[in-house]
CSV table of C-alpha atoms and ligand atoms in Angstrom, one decimal:
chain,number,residue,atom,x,y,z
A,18,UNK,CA,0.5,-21.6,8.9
A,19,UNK,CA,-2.3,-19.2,8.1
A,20,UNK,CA,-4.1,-21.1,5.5
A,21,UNK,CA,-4.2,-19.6,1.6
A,22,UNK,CA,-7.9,-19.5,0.0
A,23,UNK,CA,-8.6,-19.6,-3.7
A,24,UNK,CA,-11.0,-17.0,-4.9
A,25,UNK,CA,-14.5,-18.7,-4.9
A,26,UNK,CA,-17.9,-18.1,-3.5
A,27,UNK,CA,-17.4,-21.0,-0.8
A,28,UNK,CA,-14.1,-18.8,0.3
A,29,UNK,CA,-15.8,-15.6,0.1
A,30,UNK,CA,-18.3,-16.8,2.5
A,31,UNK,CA,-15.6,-17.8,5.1
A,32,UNK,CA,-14.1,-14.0,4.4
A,33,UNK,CA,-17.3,-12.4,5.0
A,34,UNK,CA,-18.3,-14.5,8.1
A,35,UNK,CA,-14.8,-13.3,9.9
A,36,UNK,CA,-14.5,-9.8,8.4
A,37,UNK,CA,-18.1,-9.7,10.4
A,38,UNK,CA,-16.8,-11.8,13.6
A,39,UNK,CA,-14.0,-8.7,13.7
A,40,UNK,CA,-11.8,-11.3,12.2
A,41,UNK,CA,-8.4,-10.1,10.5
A,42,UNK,CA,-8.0,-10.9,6.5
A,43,UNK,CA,-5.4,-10.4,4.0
A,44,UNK,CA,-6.8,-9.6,0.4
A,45,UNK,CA,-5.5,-9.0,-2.5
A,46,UNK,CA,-5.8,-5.3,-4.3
A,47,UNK,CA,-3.7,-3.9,-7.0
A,48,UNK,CA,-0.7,-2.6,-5.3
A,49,UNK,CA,-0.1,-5.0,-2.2
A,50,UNK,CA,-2.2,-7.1,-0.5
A,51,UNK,CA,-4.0,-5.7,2.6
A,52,UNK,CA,-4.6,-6.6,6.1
A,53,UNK,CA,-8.3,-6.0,6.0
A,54,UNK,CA,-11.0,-5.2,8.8
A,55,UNK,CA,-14.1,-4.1,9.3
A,56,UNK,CA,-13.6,-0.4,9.8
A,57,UNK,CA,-16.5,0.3,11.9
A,58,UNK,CA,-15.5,-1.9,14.7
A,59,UNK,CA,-12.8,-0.3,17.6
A,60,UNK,CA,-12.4,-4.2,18.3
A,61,UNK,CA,-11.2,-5.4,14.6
A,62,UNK,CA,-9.2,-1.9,13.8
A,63,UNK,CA,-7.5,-2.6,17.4
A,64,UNK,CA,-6.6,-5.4,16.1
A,65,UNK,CA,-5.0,-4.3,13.0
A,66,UNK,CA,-2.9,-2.5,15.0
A,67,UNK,CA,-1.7,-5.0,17.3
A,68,UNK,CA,-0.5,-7.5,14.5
A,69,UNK,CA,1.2,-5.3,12.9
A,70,UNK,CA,2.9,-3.5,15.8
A,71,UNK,CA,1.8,-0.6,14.0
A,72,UNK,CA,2.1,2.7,16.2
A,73,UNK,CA,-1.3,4.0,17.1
A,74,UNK,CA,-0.6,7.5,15.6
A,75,UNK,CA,-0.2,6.1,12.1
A,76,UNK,CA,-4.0,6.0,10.6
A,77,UNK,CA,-5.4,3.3,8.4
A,78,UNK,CA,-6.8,3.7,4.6
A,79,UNK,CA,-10.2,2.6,4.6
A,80,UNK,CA,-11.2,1.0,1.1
A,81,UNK,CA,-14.6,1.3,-0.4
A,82,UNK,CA,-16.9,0.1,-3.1
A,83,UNK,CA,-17.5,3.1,-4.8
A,84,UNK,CA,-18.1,6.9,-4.8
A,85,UNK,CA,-21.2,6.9,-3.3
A,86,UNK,CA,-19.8,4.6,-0.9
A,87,UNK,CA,-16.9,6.9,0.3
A,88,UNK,CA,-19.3,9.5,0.5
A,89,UNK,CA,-20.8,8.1,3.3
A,90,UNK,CA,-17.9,9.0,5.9
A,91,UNK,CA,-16.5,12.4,4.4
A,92,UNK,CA,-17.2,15.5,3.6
A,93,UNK,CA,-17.2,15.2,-0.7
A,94,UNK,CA,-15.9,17.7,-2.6
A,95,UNK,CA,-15.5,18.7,-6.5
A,96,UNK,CA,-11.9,17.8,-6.8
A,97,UNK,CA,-12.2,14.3,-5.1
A,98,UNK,CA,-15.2,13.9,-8.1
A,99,UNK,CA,-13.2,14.7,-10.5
A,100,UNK,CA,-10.2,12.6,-8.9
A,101,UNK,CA,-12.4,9.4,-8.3
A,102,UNK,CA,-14.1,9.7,-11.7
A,103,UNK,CA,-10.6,9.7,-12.9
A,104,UNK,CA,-8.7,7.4,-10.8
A,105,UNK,CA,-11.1,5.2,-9.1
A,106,UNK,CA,-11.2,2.1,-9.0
A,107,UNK,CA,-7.3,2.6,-8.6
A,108,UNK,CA,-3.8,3.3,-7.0
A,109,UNK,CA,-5.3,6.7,-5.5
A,110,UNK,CA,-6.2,7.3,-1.9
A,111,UNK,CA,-8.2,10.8,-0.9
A,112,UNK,CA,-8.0,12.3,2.3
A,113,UNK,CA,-11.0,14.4,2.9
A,114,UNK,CA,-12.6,15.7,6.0
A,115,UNK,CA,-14.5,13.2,8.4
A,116,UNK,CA,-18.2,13.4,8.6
A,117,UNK,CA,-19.3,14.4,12.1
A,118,UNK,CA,-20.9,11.6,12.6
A,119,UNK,CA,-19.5,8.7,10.5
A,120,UNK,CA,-19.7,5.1,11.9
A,121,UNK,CA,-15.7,4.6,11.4
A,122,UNK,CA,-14.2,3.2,14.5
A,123,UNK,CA,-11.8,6.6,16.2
A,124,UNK,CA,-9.0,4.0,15.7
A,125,UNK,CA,-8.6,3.7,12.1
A,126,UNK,CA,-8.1,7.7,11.6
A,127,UNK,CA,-5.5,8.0,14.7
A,128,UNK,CA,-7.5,11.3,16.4
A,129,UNK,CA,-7.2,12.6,13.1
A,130,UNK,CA,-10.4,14.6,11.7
A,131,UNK,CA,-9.8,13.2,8.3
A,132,UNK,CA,-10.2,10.3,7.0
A,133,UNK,CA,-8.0,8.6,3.8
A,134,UNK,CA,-10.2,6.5,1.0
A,135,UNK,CA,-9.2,4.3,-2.0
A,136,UNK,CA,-11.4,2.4,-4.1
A,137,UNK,CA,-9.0,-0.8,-5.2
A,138,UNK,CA,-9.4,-1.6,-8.8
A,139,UNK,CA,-9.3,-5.8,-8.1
A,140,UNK,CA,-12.1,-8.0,-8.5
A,141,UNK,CA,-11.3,-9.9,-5.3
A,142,UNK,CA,-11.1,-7.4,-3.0
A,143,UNK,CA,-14.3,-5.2,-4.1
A,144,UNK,CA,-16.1,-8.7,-4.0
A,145,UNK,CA,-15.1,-8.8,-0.6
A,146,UNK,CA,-16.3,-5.4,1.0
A,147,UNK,CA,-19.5,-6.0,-1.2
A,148,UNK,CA,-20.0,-9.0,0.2
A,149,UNK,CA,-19.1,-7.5,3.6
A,150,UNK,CA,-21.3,-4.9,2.9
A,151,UNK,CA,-18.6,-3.2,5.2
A,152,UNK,CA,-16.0,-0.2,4.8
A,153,UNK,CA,-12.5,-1.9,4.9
A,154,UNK,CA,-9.5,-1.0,7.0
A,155,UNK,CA,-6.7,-2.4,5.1
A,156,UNK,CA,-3.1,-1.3,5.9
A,157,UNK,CA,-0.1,-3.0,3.5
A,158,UNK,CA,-0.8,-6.6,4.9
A,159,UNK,CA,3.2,-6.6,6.7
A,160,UNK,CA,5.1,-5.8,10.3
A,161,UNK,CA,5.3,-2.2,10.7
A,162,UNK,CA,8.6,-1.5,9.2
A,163,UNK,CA,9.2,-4.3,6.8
A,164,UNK,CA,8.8,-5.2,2.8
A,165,UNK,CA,5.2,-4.6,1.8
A,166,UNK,CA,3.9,-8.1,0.7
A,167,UNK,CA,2.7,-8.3,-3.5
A,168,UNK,CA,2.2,-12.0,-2.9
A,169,UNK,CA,0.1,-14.4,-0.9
A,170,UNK,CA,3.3,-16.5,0.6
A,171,UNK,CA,4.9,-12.6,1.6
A,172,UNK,CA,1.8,-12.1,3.9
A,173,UNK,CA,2.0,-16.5,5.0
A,174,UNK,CA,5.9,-16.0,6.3
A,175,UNK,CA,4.9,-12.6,8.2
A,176,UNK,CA,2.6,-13.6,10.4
A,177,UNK,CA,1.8,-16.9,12.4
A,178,UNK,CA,-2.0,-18.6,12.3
A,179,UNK,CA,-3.9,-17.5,14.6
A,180,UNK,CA,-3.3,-13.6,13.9
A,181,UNK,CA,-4.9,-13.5,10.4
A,182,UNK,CA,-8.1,-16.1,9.6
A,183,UNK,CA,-7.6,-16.2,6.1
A,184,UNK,CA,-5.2,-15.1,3.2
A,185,UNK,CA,-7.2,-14.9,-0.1
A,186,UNK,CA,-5.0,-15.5,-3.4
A,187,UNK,CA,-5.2,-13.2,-6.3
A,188,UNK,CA,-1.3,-14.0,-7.7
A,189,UNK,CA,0.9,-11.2,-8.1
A,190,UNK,CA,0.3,-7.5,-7.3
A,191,UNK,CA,0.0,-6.0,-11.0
A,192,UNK,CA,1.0,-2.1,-9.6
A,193,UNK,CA,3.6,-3.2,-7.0
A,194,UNK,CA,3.5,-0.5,-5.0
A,195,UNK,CA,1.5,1.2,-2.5
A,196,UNK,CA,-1.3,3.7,-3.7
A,197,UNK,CA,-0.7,7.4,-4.3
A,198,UNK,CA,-2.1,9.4,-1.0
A,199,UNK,CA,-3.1,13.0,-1.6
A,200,UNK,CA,-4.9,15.3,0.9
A,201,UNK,CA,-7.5,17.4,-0.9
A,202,UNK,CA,-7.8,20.5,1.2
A,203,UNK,CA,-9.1,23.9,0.1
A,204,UNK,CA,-9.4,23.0,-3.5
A,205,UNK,CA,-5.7,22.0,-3.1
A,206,UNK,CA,-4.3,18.7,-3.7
A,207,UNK,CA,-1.5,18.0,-1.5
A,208,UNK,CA,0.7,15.0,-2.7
A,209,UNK,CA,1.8,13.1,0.6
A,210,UNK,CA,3.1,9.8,-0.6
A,211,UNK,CA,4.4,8.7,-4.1
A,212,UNK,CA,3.1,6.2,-5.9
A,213,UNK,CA,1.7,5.3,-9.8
A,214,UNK,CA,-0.2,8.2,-10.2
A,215,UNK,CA,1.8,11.0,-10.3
A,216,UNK,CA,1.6,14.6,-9.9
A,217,UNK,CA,1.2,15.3,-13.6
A,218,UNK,CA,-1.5,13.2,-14.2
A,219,UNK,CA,-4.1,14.8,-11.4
A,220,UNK,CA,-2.6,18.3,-12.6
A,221,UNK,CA,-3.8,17.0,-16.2
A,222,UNK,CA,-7.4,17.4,-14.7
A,223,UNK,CA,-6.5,21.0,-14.2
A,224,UNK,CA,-6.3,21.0,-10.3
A,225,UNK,CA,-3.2,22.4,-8.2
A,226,UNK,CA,-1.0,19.6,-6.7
A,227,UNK,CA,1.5,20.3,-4.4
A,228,UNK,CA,4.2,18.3,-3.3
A,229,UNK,CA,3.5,17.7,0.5
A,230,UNK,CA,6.1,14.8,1.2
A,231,UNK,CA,8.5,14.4,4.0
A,232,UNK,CA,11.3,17.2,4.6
A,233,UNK,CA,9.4,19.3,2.2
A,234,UNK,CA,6.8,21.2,4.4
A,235,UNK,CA,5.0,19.8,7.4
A,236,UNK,CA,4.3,16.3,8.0
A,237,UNK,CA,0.6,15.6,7.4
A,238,UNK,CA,0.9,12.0,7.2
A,239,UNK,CA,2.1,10.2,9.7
A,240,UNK,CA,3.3,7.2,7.9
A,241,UNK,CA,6.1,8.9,6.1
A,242,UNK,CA,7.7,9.6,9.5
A,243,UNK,CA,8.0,6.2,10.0
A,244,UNK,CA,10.9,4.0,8.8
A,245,UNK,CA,9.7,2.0,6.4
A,246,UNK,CA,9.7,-1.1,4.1
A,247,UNK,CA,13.2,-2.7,5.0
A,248,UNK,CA,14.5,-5.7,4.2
A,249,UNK,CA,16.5,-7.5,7.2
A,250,UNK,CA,19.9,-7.2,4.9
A,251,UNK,CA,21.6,-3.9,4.5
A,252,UNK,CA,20.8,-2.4,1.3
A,253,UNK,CA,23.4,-0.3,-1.0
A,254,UNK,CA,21.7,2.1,-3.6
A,255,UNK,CA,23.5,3.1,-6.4
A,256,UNK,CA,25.9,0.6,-6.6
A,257,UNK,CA,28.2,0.5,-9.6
A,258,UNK,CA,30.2,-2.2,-8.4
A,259,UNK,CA,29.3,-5.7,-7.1
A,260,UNK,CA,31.4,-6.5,-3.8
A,261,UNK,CA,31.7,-10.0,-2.2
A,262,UNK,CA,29.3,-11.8,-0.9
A,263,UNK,CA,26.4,-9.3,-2.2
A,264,UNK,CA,23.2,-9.9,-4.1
A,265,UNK,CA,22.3,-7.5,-6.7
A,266,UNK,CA,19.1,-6.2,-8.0
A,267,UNK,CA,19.3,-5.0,-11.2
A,268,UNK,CA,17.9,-2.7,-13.8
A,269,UNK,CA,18.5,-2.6,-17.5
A,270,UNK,CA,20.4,-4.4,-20.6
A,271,UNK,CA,23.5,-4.0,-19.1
A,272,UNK,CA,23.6,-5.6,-14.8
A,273,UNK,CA,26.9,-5.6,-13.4
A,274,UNK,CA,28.3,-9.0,-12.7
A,275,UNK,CA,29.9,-10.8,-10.0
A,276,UNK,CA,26.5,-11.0,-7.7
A,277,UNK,CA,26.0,-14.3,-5.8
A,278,UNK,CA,22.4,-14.2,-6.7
A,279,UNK,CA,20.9,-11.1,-9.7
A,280,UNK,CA,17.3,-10.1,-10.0
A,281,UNK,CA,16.6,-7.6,-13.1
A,282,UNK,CA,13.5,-5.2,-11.9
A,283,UNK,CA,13.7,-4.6,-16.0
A,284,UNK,CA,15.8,-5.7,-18.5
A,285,UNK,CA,14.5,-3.5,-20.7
A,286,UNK,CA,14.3,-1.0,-18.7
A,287,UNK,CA,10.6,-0.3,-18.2
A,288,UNK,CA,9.5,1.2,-14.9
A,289,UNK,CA,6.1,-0.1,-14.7
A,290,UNK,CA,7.4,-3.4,-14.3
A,291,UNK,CA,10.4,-2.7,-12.2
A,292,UNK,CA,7.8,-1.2,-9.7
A,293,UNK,CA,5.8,-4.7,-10.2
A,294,UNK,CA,8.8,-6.3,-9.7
A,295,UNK,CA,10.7,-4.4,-6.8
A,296,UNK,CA,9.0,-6.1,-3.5
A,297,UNK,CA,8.8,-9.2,-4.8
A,298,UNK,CA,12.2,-9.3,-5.6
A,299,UNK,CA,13.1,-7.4,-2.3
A,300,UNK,CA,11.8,-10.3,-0.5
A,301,UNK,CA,13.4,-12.7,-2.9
A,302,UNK,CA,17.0,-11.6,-2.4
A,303,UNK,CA,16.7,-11.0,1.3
A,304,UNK,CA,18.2,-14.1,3.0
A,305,UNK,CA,21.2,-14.1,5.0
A,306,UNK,CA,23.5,-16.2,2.9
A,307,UNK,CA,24.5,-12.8,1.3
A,308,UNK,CA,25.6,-10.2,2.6
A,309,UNK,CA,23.7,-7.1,1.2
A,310,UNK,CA,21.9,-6.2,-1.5
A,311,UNK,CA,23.4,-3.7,-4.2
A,312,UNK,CA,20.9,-1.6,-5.9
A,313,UNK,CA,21.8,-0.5,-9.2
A,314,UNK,CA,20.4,3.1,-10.3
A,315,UNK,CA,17.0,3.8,-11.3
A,316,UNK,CA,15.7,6.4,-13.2
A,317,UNK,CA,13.7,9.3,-11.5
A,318,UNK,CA,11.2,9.9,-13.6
A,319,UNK,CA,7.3,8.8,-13.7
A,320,UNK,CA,6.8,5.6,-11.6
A,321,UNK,CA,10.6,5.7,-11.1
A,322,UNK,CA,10.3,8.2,-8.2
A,323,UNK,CA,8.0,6.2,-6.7
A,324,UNK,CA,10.1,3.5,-6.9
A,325,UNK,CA,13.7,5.6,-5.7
A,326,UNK,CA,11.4,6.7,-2.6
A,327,UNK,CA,10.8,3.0,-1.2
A,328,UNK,CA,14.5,2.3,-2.0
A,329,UNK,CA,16.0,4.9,-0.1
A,330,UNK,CA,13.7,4.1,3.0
A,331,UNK,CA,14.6,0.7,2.4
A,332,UNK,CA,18.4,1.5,2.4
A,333,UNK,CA,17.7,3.7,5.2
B,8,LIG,O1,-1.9,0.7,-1.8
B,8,LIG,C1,-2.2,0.9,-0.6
B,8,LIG,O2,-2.5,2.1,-0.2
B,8,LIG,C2,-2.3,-0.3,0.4
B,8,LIG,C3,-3.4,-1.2,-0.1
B,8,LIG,C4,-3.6,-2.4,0.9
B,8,LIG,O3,-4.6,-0.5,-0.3
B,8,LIG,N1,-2.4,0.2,1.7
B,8,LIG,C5,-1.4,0.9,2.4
B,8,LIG,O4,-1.7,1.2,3.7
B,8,LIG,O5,-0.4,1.2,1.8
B,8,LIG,P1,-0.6,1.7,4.7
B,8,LIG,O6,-1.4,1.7,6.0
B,8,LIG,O7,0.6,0.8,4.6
B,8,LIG,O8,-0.3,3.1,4.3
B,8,LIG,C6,-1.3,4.1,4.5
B,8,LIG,C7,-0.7,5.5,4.4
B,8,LIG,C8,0.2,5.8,5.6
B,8,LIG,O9,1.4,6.5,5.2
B,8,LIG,C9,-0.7,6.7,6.5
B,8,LIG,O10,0.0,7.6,7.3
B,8,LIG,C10,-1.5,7.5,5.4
B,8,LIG,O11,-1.7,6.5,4.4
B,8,LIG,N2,-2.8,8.0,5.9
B,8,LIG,C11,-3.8,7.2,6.3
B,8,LIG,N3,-4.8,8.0,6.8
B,8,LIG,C12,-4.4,9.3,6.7
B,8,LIG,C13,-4.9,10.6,7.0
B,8,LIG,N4,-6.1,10.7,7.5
B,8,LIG,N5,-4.1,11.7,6.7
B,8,LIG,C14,-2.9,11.5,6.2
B,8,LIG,N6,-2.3,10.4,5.9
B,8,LIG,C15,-3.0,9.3,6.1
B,9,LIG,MG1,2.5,0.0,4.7
């Protein structure tokens, strides 16, 4: 088994010496834990890719340690100042235009000419690339195609020692779920994937956002093409029923009954912590003594679309 590091300066000096060695490591960040690599080096971003089977067109968020930081690969503009000031460190990545001559390896942007940044707002993993004193690859630390891990023992059952050095523990994910992308473009900010910060709150800084997501105009980000954070049981959305043999994950006061296992994302129906809750749970209630898992209805608003968006492509 890949072995599970504590957070302390003896560990961080293990992380660092095999982040620089081209070493893989899974750390810990608000949303989900990453599989993180130095992102200058075509040998450790290679690698990233080989792990997770991930195909070679779907580019990799590199996370920094700050503004200035980012700055250093793209071309900076006013509306990702005003977003970072806002949002950073947090669940927001920016896709800007790559500097001519940035040091990124060509394989974490996928023959793209931009590049998408996220400063994460945990202690662990900024300690890490400081300590690194390297910009971090880090795609959602799971198989192409699967759950997205929120907890050290989802990223120890994916992989097998040997692929990963180290797994560093920082509990729970708090957010749950993967970072808002937008593509700032033109003065524009084009929303491409869903997450906790949502479309209101970056037009609250008085920019224009734009929903760019799947279906809805064309395809700028690769990922979303992809199927996408599945459990191995069939999942049922919707479900106002229980049948035999099913697990259920709930949501609200009232969860239907008759479930041989129940999860509740929120029994009092908050959707901050149903989105904390929902791959955690995901990978709880997927094990093949039942026979699917029934998805009771959440609500579409704020977080909650965010939420219905990794659902469906679960269920799908
Ligand atoms: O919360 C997160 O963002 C987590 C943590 C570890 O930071 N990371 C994560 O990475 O979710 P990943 O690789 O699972 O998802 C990255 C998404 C993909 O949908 C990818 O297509 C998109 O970001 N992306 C990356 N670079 C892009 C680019 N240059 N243009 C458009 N989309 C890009
Ligand atoms: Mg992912």
């Amino acid at each position: 088994m890949i072995e599970i590091l504590n957070p302390n300066n003896q560990s961080y000096t293990l992380i660092q010496h095999a982040i620089l060695g081209c070493k893989l490591v899974s750390i810990p960040t608000e949303t989900v834990y990453g599989l993180a690599a130095d992102a200058t080096s075509d040998k450790a971003v290679k690698k990233i890719f080989d792990i997770k089977s991930r195909p070679t067109f779907n580019p990799l968020i590199v996370h920094v340690a700050n503004i200035d930081h980012a700055r250093e690969y793209v071309e900076w503009t006013e509306e990702a100042t005003l977003l970072a000031k806002h949002f950073w460190p947090g669940p927001l990545t920016l896709v800007l235009n790559q500097k001519k001559h940035s040091s990124l390896s060509k394989y974490v942007t996928a023959g793209l000419n931009t590049v998408a940044l996220r400063m994460p707002n945990h202690p662990i993993a900024l300690e890490i690339i400081k300590k690194s004193g390297k910009p971090l690859a880090a795609p959602s630390a799971n198989i192409s195609g699967t759950l997205s891990p929120t907890a050290a023992n989802h990223v120890q059952k994916q992989f097998k020692k040997g692929d990963i050095d180290y797994i560093i523990d920082g509990g729970s994910c708090e957010v749950g779920i993967e970072s808002t992308v937008v593509h700032i473009d033109k003065g524009k900010v084009n929303l491409l994937r869903l997450g906790k910060i949502q479309k209101q709150d970056i037009e609250k800084l008085g920019l224009d956002c734009i929903e760019a997501l799947e279906g809805k105009d064309k395809i700028i980000s690769p990922g979303q093409l992809l199927k996408h954070y599945a459990p191995t049981l069939p999942v049922r959305l919707n479900a106002k029923t229980v049948e035999k043999g099913e697990a259920l994950l709930a949501f609200g006061d009232k969860p239907l009954t008759g479930a041989k296992k129940s999860l509740n994302l929120s029994l009092s129906s908050d959707l901050t912590e149903a989105a904390s809750n929902l791959f955690k749970m995901l990978h709880e209630l997927d094990q093949s003594i039942y026979t699917s898992i029934a998805v009771m209805p959440v609500p579409n608003k704020g977080i909650g679309q965010a939420i219905n968006d990794r659902l469906k492509k679960a269920a799908s």
